[in-house]
PDB file of C-alpha atoms in Angstrom:
ATOM      1  CA  MET A   1     -28.649  -4.566  -0.441  1.00 43.00           C
ATOM      2  CA  PRO A   2     -27.479  -8.237   0.148  1.00 45.00           C
ATOM      3  CA  GLU A   3     -25.405  -8.762   3.377  1.00 44.00           C
ATOM      4  CA  MET A   4     -21.534  -8.945   2.827  1.00 41.00           C
ATOM      5  CA  PRO A   5     -20.779 -13.061   2.382  1.00 41.00           C
ATOM      6  CA  SER A   6     -19.632 -15.023   4.991  1.00 46.00           C
ATOM      7  CA  LEU A   7     -16.159 -15.791   3.241  1.00 55.00           C
ATOM      8  CA  PRO A   8     -13.487 -13.664   3.153  1.00 67.00           C
ATOM      9  CA  GLY A   9     -14.535 -10.459   1.068  1.00 88.00           C
ATOM     10  CA  ALA A  10     -12.611  -9.461  -2.222  1.00 97.00           C
ATOM     11  CA  VAL A  11     -10.495  -6.851  -2.754  1.00 98.00           C
ATOM     12  CA  ILE A  12     -10.201  -4.783  -5.997  1.00 98.00           C
ATOM     13  CA  VAL A  13      -6.498  -3.897  -6.738  1.00 98.00           C
ATOM     14  CA  ILE A  14      -5.372  -1.290  -9.167  1.00 98.00           C
ATOM     15  CA  SER A  15      -2.089  -0.777 -10.322  1.00 98.00           C
ATOM     16  CA  SER A  16       0.788  -1.591 -12.759  1.00 97.00           C
ATOM     17  CA  HIS A  17       1.414  -4.781 -14.126  1.00 97.00           C
ATOM     18  CA  VAL A  18       5.029  -6.357 -15.008  1.00 96.00           C
ATOM     19  CA  VAL A  19       5.458  -9.478 -17.333  1.00 96.00           C
ATOM     20  CA  ARG A  20       8.606 -10.176 -15.053  1.00 96.00           C
ATOM     21  CA  GLY A  21       8.930  -9.250 -11.608  1.00 94.00           C
ATOM     22  CA  LYS A  22       7.028  -8.732  -8.450  1.00 95.00           C
ATOM     23  CA  VAL A  23       6.130  -5.336  -7.958  1.00 95.00           C
ATOM     24  CA  GLY A  24       2.610  -3.424  -8.300  1.00 96.00           C
ATOM     25  CA  ASN A  25      -0.091  -5.988  -9.035  1.00 97.00           C
ATOM     26  CA  ARG A  26       2.357  -8.815  -9.161  1.00 97.00           C
ATOM     27  CA  ALA A  27       3.051  -8.739  -5.586  1.00 97.00           C
ATOM     28  CA  VAL A  28      -0.097  -7.286  -4.161  1.00 98.00           C
ATOM     29  CA  VAL A  29      -2.478  -9.982  -5.832  1.00 98.00           C
ATOM     30  CA  PHE A  30       0.063 -12.942  -4.701  1.00 97.00           C
ATOM     31  CA  ALA A  31       0.223 -11.698  -1.183  1.00 98.00           C
ATOM     32  CA  LEU A  32      -3.456 -11.270  -0.917  1.00 98.00           C
ATOM     33  CA  GLU A  33      -4.395 -14.349  -2.603  1.00 97.00           C
ATOM     34  CA  THR A  34      -1.680 -16.082  -0.365  1.00 97.00           C
ATOM     35  CA  LEU A  35      -3.276 -14.978   2.675  1.00 97.00           C
ATOM     36  CA  GLY A  36      -6.722 -16.230   1.624  1.00 96.00           C
ATOM     37  CA  HIS A  37      -8.387 -12.906   0.141  1.00 96.00           C
ATOM     38  CA  PRO A  38      -9.953 -12.959  -3.617  1.00 97.00           C
ATOM     39  CA  VAL A  39      -8.741 -10.336  -5.748  1.00 98.00           C
ATOM     40  CA  TRP A  40     -10.265  -8.531  -8.837  1.00 98.00           C
ATOM     41  CA  ALA A  41      -6.851  -7.096 -10.654  1.00 98.00           C
ATOM     42  CA  LEU A  42      -7.183  -4.054 -12.802  1.00 98.00           C
ATOM     43  CA  PRO A  43      -3.831  -3.001 -14.557  1.00 98.00           C
ATOM     44  CA  THR A  44      -2.921   0.847 -15.013  1.00 98.00           C
ATOM     45  CA  VAL A  45       0.066   0.238 -17.007  1.00 97.00           C
ATOM     46  CA  ILE A  46       1.491  -2.960 -18.767  1.00 97.00           C
ATOM     47  CA  LEU A  47       5.517  -2.925 -18.702  1.00 95.00           C
ATOM     48  CA  PRO A  48       7.930  -5.930 -19.446  1.00 96.00           C
ATOM     49  CA  TRP A  49       9.992  -5.352 -16.259  1.00 95.00           C
ATOM     50  CA  HIS A  50      10.438  -2.483 -13.691  1.00 91.00           C
ATOM     51  CA  PRO A  51      11.939   0.482 -15.222  1.00 88.00           C
ATOM     52  CA  GLY A  52      14.614   0.355 -12.608  1.00 87.00           C
ATOM     53  CA  HIS A  53      16.046  -2.614 -14.509  1.00 91.00           C
ATOM     54  CA  GLY A  54      16.172  -0.615 -17.943  1.00 89.00           C
ATOM     55  CA  ARG A  55      13.936   1.035 -20.824  1.00 91.00           C
ATOM     56  CA  SER A  56      11.427  -1.002 -22.063  1.00 91.00           C
ATOM     57  CA  THR A  57       8.000  -0.671 -23.679  1.00 96.00           C
ATOM     58  CA  ARG A  58       5.110   0.728 -21.437  1.00 94.00           C
ATOM     59  CA  VAL A  59       1.530   0.478 -22.337  1.00 96.00           C
ATOM     60  CA  THR A  60      -0.781   2.725 -20.597  1.00 96.00           C
ATOM     61  CA  ILE A  61      -4.290   1.592 -20.474  1.00 97.00           C
ATOM     62  CA  SER A  62      -6.420   4.617 -21.841  1.00 97.00           C
ATOM     63  CA  ASP A  63      -8.520   7.086 -19.832  1.00 97.00           C
ATOM     64  CA  GLN A  64     -11.621   6.219 -22.228  1.00 98.00           C
ATOM     65  CA  ASP A  65     -10.972   1.936 -21.827  1.00 98.00           C
ATOM     66  CA  PHE A  66     -10.117   2.323 -17.955  1.00 98.00           C
ATOM     67  CA  GLY A  67     -13.434   4.384 -17.491  1.00 98.00           C
ATOM     68  CA  SER A  68     -15.171   1.935 -18.980  1.00 98.00           C
ATOM     69  CA  VAL A  69     -13.534  -1.121 -17.117  1.00 98.00           C
ATOM     70  CA  ILE A  70     -14.325   0.978 -13.818  1.00 98.00           C
ATOM     71  CA  ASP A  71     -18.175   1.417 -14.944  1.00 98.00           C
ATOM     72  CA  ASP A  72     -18.371  -2.403 -15.469  1.00 98.00           C
ATOM     73  CA  LEU A  73     -17.284  -3.154 -12.391  1.00 98.00           C
ATOM     74  CA  ILE A  74     -19.569  -0.290 -10.516  1.00 98.00           C
ATOM     75  CA  ALA A  75     -22.561  -2.314 -12.380  1.00 97.00           C
ATOM     76  CA  ALA A  76     -20.879  -5.916 -11.673  1.00 97.00           C
ATOM     77  CA  PRO A  77     -23.760  -8.321 -10.381  1.00 96.00           C
ATOM     78  CA  TRP A  78     -20.830  -9.868  -7.847  1.00 96.00           C
ATOM     79  CA  VAL A  79     -20.105  -5.948  -6.449  1.00 95.00           C
ATOM     80  CA  GLY A  80     -21.341  -7.347  -3.434  1.00 94.00           C
ATOM     81  CA  GLU A  81     -18.604  -9.392  -2.725  1.00 95.00           C
ATOM     82  CA  VAL A  82     -16.117  -6.733  -2.361  1.00 98.00           C
ATOM     83  CA  ARG A  83     -14.829  -5.885   0.860  1.00 97.00           C
ATOM     84  CA  ALA A  84     -11.911  -3.456   0.162  1.00 98.00           C
ATOM     85  CA  VAL A  85      -9.948  -1.428  -3.106  1.00 98.00           C
ATOM     86  CA  LEU A  86      -6.301  -0.750  -3.038  1.00 98.00           C
ATOM     87  CA  SER A  87      -4.559   1.516  -5.578  1.00 98.00           C
ATOM     88  CA  GLY A  88      -1.269   2.185  -6.029  1.00 98.00           C
ATOM     89  CA  TYR A  89       0.888   2.918  -9.479  1.00 97.00           C
ATOM     90  CA  LEU A  90      -1.760   4.986 -11.742  1.00 98.00           C
ATOM     91  CA  GLY A  91      -0.617   5.905 -15.296  1.00 97.00           C
ATOM     92  CA  SER A  92      -2.739   9.228 -15.803  1.00 97.00           C
ATOM     93  CA  THR A  93      -5.117  11.564 -13.692  1.00 97.00           C
ATOM     94  CA  GLY A  94      -7.818  10.024 -15.607  1.00 98.00           C
ATOM     95  CA  GLN A  95      -7.028   7.030 -13.823  1.00 98.00           C
ATOM     96  CA  ALA A  96      -7.120   8.466 -10.556  1.00 98.00           C
ATOM     97  CA  GLU A  97     -10.720  10.045 -11.152  1.00 98.00           C
ATOM     98  CA  GLY A  98     -12.110   6.669 -12.276  1.00 98.00           C
ATOM     99  CA  VAL A  99     -10.607   5.205  -8.729  1.00 98.00           C
ATOM    100  CA  ALA A 100     -12.806   8.094  -7.215  1.00 98.00           C
ATOM    101  CA  ARG A 101     -15.967   6.903  -9.052  1.00 98.00           C
ATOM    102  CA  LEU A 102     -15.139   3.423  -8.249  1.00 98.00           C
ATOM    103  CA  VAL A 103     -14.638   4.212  -4.330  1.00 98.00           C
ATOM    104  CA  THR A 104     -17.462   6.567  -4.144  1.00 98.00           C
ATOM    105  CA  ALA A 105     -20.025   4.105  -5.557  1.00 98.00           C
ATOM    106  CA  LEU A 106     -18.868   1.000  -3.745  1.00 98.00           C
ATOM    107  CA  LYS A 107     -18.777   3.090  -0.399  1.00 98.00           C
ATOM    108  CA  GLU A 108     -22.363   3.980  -1.061  1.00 97.00           C
ATOM    109  CA  ARG A 109     -23.440   0.721  -1.067  1.00 96.00           C
ATOM    110  CA  ASN A 110     -21.187  -0.531   1.574  1.00 96.00           C
ATOM    111  CA  PRO A 111     -20.463   2.140   3.957  1.00 96.00           C
ATOM    112  CA  LYS A 112     -17.791  -0.337   5.715  1.00 96.00           C
ATOM    113  CA  LEU A 113     -15.754  -0.659   2.424  1.00 97.00           C
ATOM    114  CA  ILE A 114     -12.011  -0.204   3.476  1.00 98.00           C
ATOM    115  CA  TYR A 115     -10.253   2.025   0.493  1.00 98.00           C
ATOM    116  CA  ALA A 116      -6.314   1.771   1.136  1.00 98.00           C
ATOM    117  CA  CYS A 117      -4.501   4.264  -1.171  1.00 98.00           C
ATOM    118  CA  ASP A 118      -0.848   3.753  -1.866  1.00 98.00           C
ATOM    119  CA  PRO A 119       0.170   6.877  -3.460  1.00 97.00           C
ATOM    120  CA  VAL A 120       3.168   5.796  -5.704  1.00 96.00           C
ATOM    121  CA  ILE A 121       4.287   8.939  -6.866  1.00 96.00           C
ATOM    122  CA  GLY A 122       8.180   9.205  -6.154  1.00 93.00           C
ATOM    123  CA  ASP A 123      11.108   8.441  -3.526  1.00 90.00           C
ATOM    124  CA  ALA A 124      14.508   9.994  -2.399  1.00 85.00           C
ATOM    125  CA  GLY A 125      15.066  11.148  -5.768  1.00 83.00           C
ATOM    126  CA  GLY A 126      11.940  12.937  -6.318  1.00 86.00           C
ATOM    127  CA  LEU A 127       8.633  12.522  -7.978  1.00 92.00           C
ATOM    128  CA  TYR A 128       8.628   9.948 -10.837  1.00 90.00           C
ATOM    129  CA  VAL A 129       5.166  10.526 -12.171  1.00 94.00           C
ATOM    130  CA  PRO A 130       3.657  13.549 -14.023  1.00 95.00           C
ATOM    131  CA  GLU A 131       2.770  16.315 -10.931  1.00 96.00           C
ATOM    132  CA  ALA A 132      -0.209  16.220 -12.504  1.00 97.00           C
ATOM    133  CA  THR A 133      -0.959  12.532 -11.357  1.00 97.00           C
ATOM    134  CA  ALA A 134       0.381  13.167  -8.066  1.00 97.00           C
ATOM    135  CA  VAL A 135      -1.649  16.024  -7.220  1.00 97.00           C
ATOM    136  CA  ALA A 136      -4.845  13.925  -8.575  1.00 98.00           C
ATOM    137  CA  ILE A 137      -3.799  11.117  -5.831  1.00 98.00           C
ATOM    138  CA  ARG A 138      -3.573  13.891  -3.388  1.00 97.00           C
ATOM    139  CA  ASP A 139      -6.484  16.054  -4.095  1.00 97.00           C
ATOM    140  CA  ARG A 140      -8.917  13.147  -5.325  1.00 97.00           C
ATOM    141  CA  LEU A 141      -8.060   9.899  -3.792  1.00 98.00           C
ATOM    142  CA  LEU A 142      -6.484  10.818  -0.339  1.00 97.00           C
ATOM    143  CA  PRO A 143      -9.769  12.336   0.965  1.00 97.00           C
ATOM    144  CA  LEU A 144     -11.751   8.882   0.498  1.00 98.00           C
ATOM    145  CA  ALA A 145      -8.795   6.568   2.090  1.00 98.00           C
ATOM    146  CA  ASN A 146      -9.587   4.853   5.217  1.00 98.00           C
ATOM    147  CA  LEU A 147      -5.777   3.840   4.573  1.00 98.00           C
ATOM    148  CA  ALA A 148      -2.947   5.773   2.916  1.00 98.00           C
ATOM    149  CA  THR A 149       0.628   3.907   2.451  1.00 98.00           C
ATOM    150  CA  PRO A 150       3.115   6.578   1.409  1.00 97.00           C
ATOM    151  CA  ASN A 151       7.006   6.542   1.762  1.00 95.00           C
ATOM    152  CA  ARG A 152       8.332   9.321   4.053  1.00 95.00           C
ATOM    153  CA  TYR A 153       9.380  11.292   0.347  1.00 95.00           C
ATOM    154  CA  GLU A 154       6.023  10.847  -0.668  1.00 96.00           C
ATOM    155  CA  LEU A 155       4.616  12.050   2.403  1.00 96.00           C
ATOM    156  CA  ALA A 156       6.862  15.091   2.233  1.00 95.00           C
ATOM    157  CA  TRP A 157       5.777  16.162  -1.179  1.00 96.00           C
ATOM    158  CA  LEU A 158       1.828  15.223  -0.575  1.00 96.00           C
ATOM    159  CA  ALA A 159       1.848  17.379   2.763  1.00 95.00           C
ATOM    160  CA  GLY A 160       4.439  20.199   1.615  1.00 93.00           C
ATOM    161  CA  ALA A 161       6.958  19.689   4.250  1.00 90.00           C
ATOM    162  CA  THR A 162      10.212  18.518   5.543  1.00 88.00           C
ATOM    163  CA  LEU A 163      10.505  15.406   7.160  1.00 93.00           C
ATOM    164  CA  GLU A 164      13.769  14.805   9.016  1.00 92.00           C
ATOM    165  CA  THR A 165      12.112  13.546  12.308  1.00 93.00           C
ATOM    166  CA  ASN A 166       9.268  11.107  13.247  1.00 93.00           C
ATOM    167  CA  THR A 167       7.540  13.782  15.185  1.00 93.00           C
ATOM    168  CA  ALA A 168       7.453  15.733  11.914  1.00 94.00           C
ATOM    169  CA  ILE A 169       6.433  12.556   9.890  1.00 95.00           C
ATOM    170  CA  LEU A 170       3.383  11.977  12.609  1.00 94.00           C
ATOM    171  CA  ASP A 171       2.377  15.790  12.312  1.00 93.00           C
ATOM    172  CA  ALA A 172       2.396  15.631   8.439  1.00 94.00           C
ATOM    173  CA  ALA A 173       0.164  12.137   8.311  1.00 94.00           C
ATOM    174  CA  LEU A 174      -2.263  13.802  11.010  1.00 92.00           C
ATOM    175  CA  GLY A 175      -2.622  17.040   8.889  1.00 91.00           C
ATOM    176  CA  LEU A 176      -3.016  14.771   5.560  1.00 91.00           C
ATOM    177  CA  GLY A 177      -6.431  13.212   6.795  1.00 82.00           C
ATOM    178  CA  PRO A 178      -6.611   9.745   6.206  1.00 93.00           C
ATOM    179  CA  ALA A 179      -7.854   8.041   9.081  1.00 94.00           C
ATOM    180  CA  ARG A 180      -5.037   5.613   9.399  1.00 97.00           C
ATOM    181  CA  MET A 181      -1.251   6.263   7.658  1.00 97.00           C
ATOM    182  CA  LEU A 182       1.514   3.576   7.245  1.00 98.00           C
ATOM    183  CA  VAL A 183       4.451   5.224   6.507  1.00 97.00           C
ATOM    184  CA  THR A 184       7.588   3.484   5.059  1.00 95.00           C
ATOM    185  CA  SER A 185      11.168   4.531   5.348  1.00 92.00           C
ATOM    186  CA  ALA A 186      10.445   6.154   8.677  1.00 94.00           C
ATOM    187  CA  VAL A 187      13.467   7.740  10.846  1.00 92.00           C
ATOM    188  CA  PRO A 188      15.083   4.657  12.667  1.00 90.00           C
ATOM    189  CA  MET A 189      15.535   4.379  16.340  1.00 91.00           C
ATOM    190  CA  MET A 190      17.995   1.727  16.104  1.00 90.00           C
ATOM    191  CA  SER A 191      21.096   1.801  14.806  1.00 90.00           C
ATOM    192  CA  GLY A 192      21.366   0.172  11.162  1.00 92.00           C
ATOM    193  CA  GLY A 193      17.545  -0.057  11.143  1.00 93.00           C
ATOM    194  CA  THR A 194      14.628   1.303   9.134  1.00 93.00           C
ATOM    195  CA  GLY A 195      11.316   1.463  10.228  1.00 93.00           C
ATOM    196  CA  ASN A 196       7.433   1.673   9.575  1.00 97.00           C
ATOM    197  CA  LEU A 197       5.575   4.389  11.161  1.00 97.00           C
ATOM    198  CA  PHE A 198       1.774   3.785  12.003  1.00 97.00           C
ATOM    199  CA  LEU A 199      -1.009   6.580  12.960  1.00 96.00           C
ATOM    200  CA  SER A 200      -4.346   6.160  13.640  1.00 96.00           C
ATOM    201  CA  GLY A 201      -6.689   7.594  16.065  1.00 90.00           C
ATOM    202  CA  ASN A 202      -5.631   5.100  18.498  1.00 82.00           C
ATOM    203  CA  HIS A 203      -1.777   4.991  17.686  1.00 88.00           C
ATOM    204  CA  ALA A 204       1.324   6.083  16.790  1.00 95.00           C
ATOM    205  CA  LEU A 205       3.516   3.323  16.295  1.00 96.00           C
ATOM    206  CA  LEU A 206       7.101   2.484  15.206  1.00 97.00           C
ATOM    207  CA  ALA A 207       8.000  -1.164  14.032  1.00 97.00           C
ATOM    208  CA  GLU A 208      11.832  -1.309  13.149  1.00 96.00           C
ATOM    209  CA  HIS A 209      13.872  -3.851  11.676  1.00 94.00           C
ATOM    210  CA  ARG A 210      17.323  -4.263  10.319  1.00 93.00           C
ATOM    211  CA  LEU A 211      17.806  -2.315   7.330  1.00 93.00           C
ATOM    212  CA  VAL A 212      18.750  -4.844   4.102  1.00 93.00           C
ATOM    213  CA  GLN A 213      20.766  -2.728   1.606  1.00 92.00           C
ATOM    214  CA  ASN A 214      19.948  -2.650  -1.739  1.00 92.00           C
ATOM    215  CA  PRO A 215      16.670  -4.430  -1.673  1.00 93.00           C
ATOM    216  CA  PRO A 216      14.637  -5.260  -4.761  1.00 93.00           C
ATOM    217  CA  ASN A 217      11.722  -3.091  -5.984  1.00 92.00           C
ATOM    218  CA  GLY A 218       8.267  -3.974  -4.856  1.00 93.00           C
ATOM    219  CA  THR A 219       8.782  -3.582  -1.084  1.00 94.00           C
ATOM    220  CA  GLY A 220       6.287  -0.788  -0.615  1.00 95.00           C
ATOM    221  CA  ASP A 221       3.311  -2.748  -2.520  1.00 97.00           C
ATOM    222  CA  LEU A 222       3.942  -5.879  -0.695  1.00 97.00           C
ATOM    223  CA  LEU A 223       3.762  -4.157   2.632  1.00 98.00           C
ATOM    224  CA  THR A 224       0.327  -2.348   1.710  1.00 98.00           C
ATOM    225  CA  ALA A 225      -0.984  -5.848   0.812  1.00 98.00           C
ATOM    226  CA  VAL A 226       0.088  -7.827   3.561  1.00 98.00           C
ATOM    227  CA  PHE A 227      -1.209  -4.932   6.361  1.00 98.00           C
ATOM    228  CA  LEU A 228      -4.613  -4.413   4.368  1.00 98.00           C
ATOM    229  CA  ALA A 229      -4.942  -8.659   4.741  1.00 98.00           C
ATOM    230  CA  ARG A 230      -4.045  -8.681   8.368  1.00 97.00           C
ATOM    231  CA  LEU A 231      -6.563  -5.720   9.203  1.00 97.00           C
ATOM    232  CA  LEU A 232      -9.305  -7.407   7.103  1.00 97.00           C
ATOM    233  CA  GLU A 233      -8.540 -10.522   9.216  1.00 95.00           C
ATOM    234  CA  GLY A 234      -9.857  -8.745  12.283  1.00 95.00           C
ATOM    235  CA  LEU A 235      -6.380  -8.099  13.631  1.00 96.00           C
ATOM    236  CA  SER A 236      -5.410  -5.064  15.882  1.00 96.00           C
ATOM    237  CA  GLU A 237      -3.575  -2.281  14.041  1.00 96.00           C
ATOM    238  CA  GLU A 238      -0.586  -3.066  16.346  1.00 97.00           C
ATOM    239  CA  ARG A 239      -0.490  -6.698  15.727  1.00 97.00           C
ATOM    240  CA  ALA A 240      -1.526  -6.147  11.792  1.00 98.00           C
ATOM    241  CA  LEU A 241       1.785  -3.929  11.608  1.00 98.00           C
ATOM    242  CA  GLN A 242       4.166  -6.107  13.440  1.00 97.00           C
ATOM    243  CA  MET A 243       3.055  -9.160  11.245  1.00 97.00           C
ATOM    244  CA  ALA A 244       3.407  -7.368   8.180  1.00 98.00           C
ATOM    245  CA  THR A 245       6.336  -5.531   8.786  1.00 97.00           C
ATOM    246  CA  ALA A 246       7.959  -8.892   9.854  1.00 97.00           C
ATOM    247  CA  SER A 247       6.749 -10.378   6.323  1.00 98.00           C
ATOM    248  CA  VAL A 248       8.074  -7.721   4.377  1.00 97.00           C
ATOM    249  CA  PHE A 249      11.516  -7.825   6.124  1.00 96.00           C
ATOM    250  CA  GLU A 250      11.876 -11.801   6.022  1.00 97.00           C
ATOM    251  CA  ILE A 251      11.132 -11.803   2.292  1.00 97.00           C
ATOM    252  CA  ILE A 252      13.161  -8.832   1.534  1.00 96.00           C
ATOM    253  CA  ALA A 253      16.117 -10.575   3.468  1.00 96.00           C
ATOM    254  CA  ARG A 254      15.685 -13.632   1.503  1.00 96.00           C
ATOM    255  CA  SER A 255      15.386 -12.630  -1.554  1.00 96.00           C
ATOM    256  CA  VAL A 256      18.712 -10.234  -1.070  1.00 96.00           C
ATOM    257  CA  LYS A 257      20.359 -13.582   0.326  1.00 96.00           C
ATOM    258  CA  ARG A 258      19.398 -15.115  -2.624  1.00 96.00           C
ATOM    259  CA  GLY A 259      21.358 -12.753  -4.768  1.00 96.00           C
ATOM    260  CA  ALA A 260      17.411 -12.153  -6.530  1.00 95.00           C
ATOM    261  CA  ASP A 261      16.948  -8.925  -8.543  1.00 95.00           C
ATOM    262  CA  GLU A 262      13.187  -9.358  -7.852  1.00 95.00           C
ATOM    263  CA  LEU A 263      11.247 -10.155  -4.484  1.00 96.00           C
ATOM    264  CA  THR A 264      11.159 -13.876  -4.439  1.00 95.00           C
ATOM    265  CA  ILE A 265       7.552 -14.176  -2.904  1.00 96.00           C
ATOM    266  CA  GLU A 266       6.949 -17.296  -4.936  1.00 95.00           C
ATOM    267  CA  GLN A 267       9.354 -18.848  -2.380  1.00 96.00           C
ATOM    268  CA  ASP A 268       8.817 -17.163   0.677  1.00 94.00           C
ATOM    269  CA  ALA A 269       4.912 -17.972   1.274  1.00 94.00           C
ATOM    270  CA  SER A 270       5.438 -19.212   4.835  1.00 96.00           C
ATOM    271  CA  SER A 271       6.888 -15.593   5.280  1.00 97.00           C
ATOM    272  CA  LEU A 272       3.560 -14.082   4.246  1.00 97.00           C
ATOM    273  CA  SER A 273       1.390 -16.342   6.253  1.00 96.00           C
ATOM    274  CA  THR A 274       3.618 -17.316   9.537  1.00 96.00           C
ATOM    275  CA  PRO A 275       6.443 -14.602   9.450  1.00 97.00           C
ATOM    276  CA  MET A 276       9.251 -15.292  11.982  1.00 95.00           C
ATOM    277  CA  ALA A 277      11.649 -12.325  12.195  1.00 94.00           C
ATOM    278  CA  MET A 278      11.660 -10.152  14.882  1.00 92.00           C
ATOM    279  CA  VAL A 279      10.543  -6.978  14.859  1.00 95.00           C
ATOM    280  CA  GLN A 280      11.088  -3.974  17.371  1.00 95.00           C
ATOM    281  CA  MET A 281       7.641  -2.280  18.152  1.00 96.00           C
ATOM    282  CA  ARG A 282       7.558   1.062  19.697  1.00 95.00           C
ATOM    283  CA  ARG A 283       4.865   3.506  21.069  1.00 94.00           C
ATOM    284  CA  LEU A 284       5.179   6.618  20.335  1.00 94.00           C
ATOM    285  CA  VAL A 285       3.489   9.994  21.709  1.00 90.00           C
ATOM    286  CA  HIS A 286       0.157  10.571  19.334  1.00 86.00           C
ATOM    287  CA  PRO A 287       0.053  14.017  18.168  1.00 84.00           C
ATOM    288  CA  SER A 288      -2.820  14.762  19.717  1.00 77.00           C
ATOM    289  CA  GLN A 289      -1.362  14.186  23.253  1.00 73.00           C
ATOM    290  CA  ILE A 290       1.235  17.010  22.591  1.00 66.00           C
ATOM    291  CA  ARG A 291      -1.525  19.544  21.497  1.00 55.00           C
ATOM    292  CA  ARG A 292      -3.537  19.003  24.749  1.00 52.00           C
ATOM    293  CA  LYS A 293      -0.564  19.747  26.712  1.00 48.00           C
TER     294      LYS A 293
END
């Protein structure tokens, strides 16, 4: 097994592709490449635009074709370049199985590989993928993940719990399993705010910022990508959370100010590399400390 290259390692990203807009792979690839990471991008579905903009054609990559591409990636001569895998929206249960095969094979070659699972399954309105796909993500992918980035509603479904407090969110995150869990749409502690709640073996942190009304879609995809990029740079978990939260908040605020119906990240590359927005960081009581009492 050759040593990992000294250049920034590649990230395989597996999610939806839209022709117009900045959601799914369109947001993730731009963010990772802007921050200096080579990207291998595999679409799961192809859409003209986000479904929230109206009905459109949906092309789902078949399980057979998807599995064949996964086989090619596992056998690729450049696979030693890969330092992380990030999965987002999946079009079928078979695609979840393909991602699991890829991650398992790459971790056998490189135990230090990071797998970030963004379980894109729903929001406050409930699941927007078939339940079988959500179950496959929960049962096949989350056990392999080093980092998971659900929103609060996705975590509630995955954990089978009602999450009305940050303490409940932390308990659910701890019970679900991945060593690092970043939960968006956490319960804010400051008036008029929203937050990202992070739990690892070392930290329970809340990063808060002002709530921006009616933000464009794609913020969860973007946050996962930027947070992963900052971890790959070697930043501490707390600093990575602060910078990723600041970047996404800044881009949301600027996109809304422009009146855009999509994230305008192509105009805001500086917000990715050097965010200036203020983020309130709070240290919370780690669930393990409560249990020891």
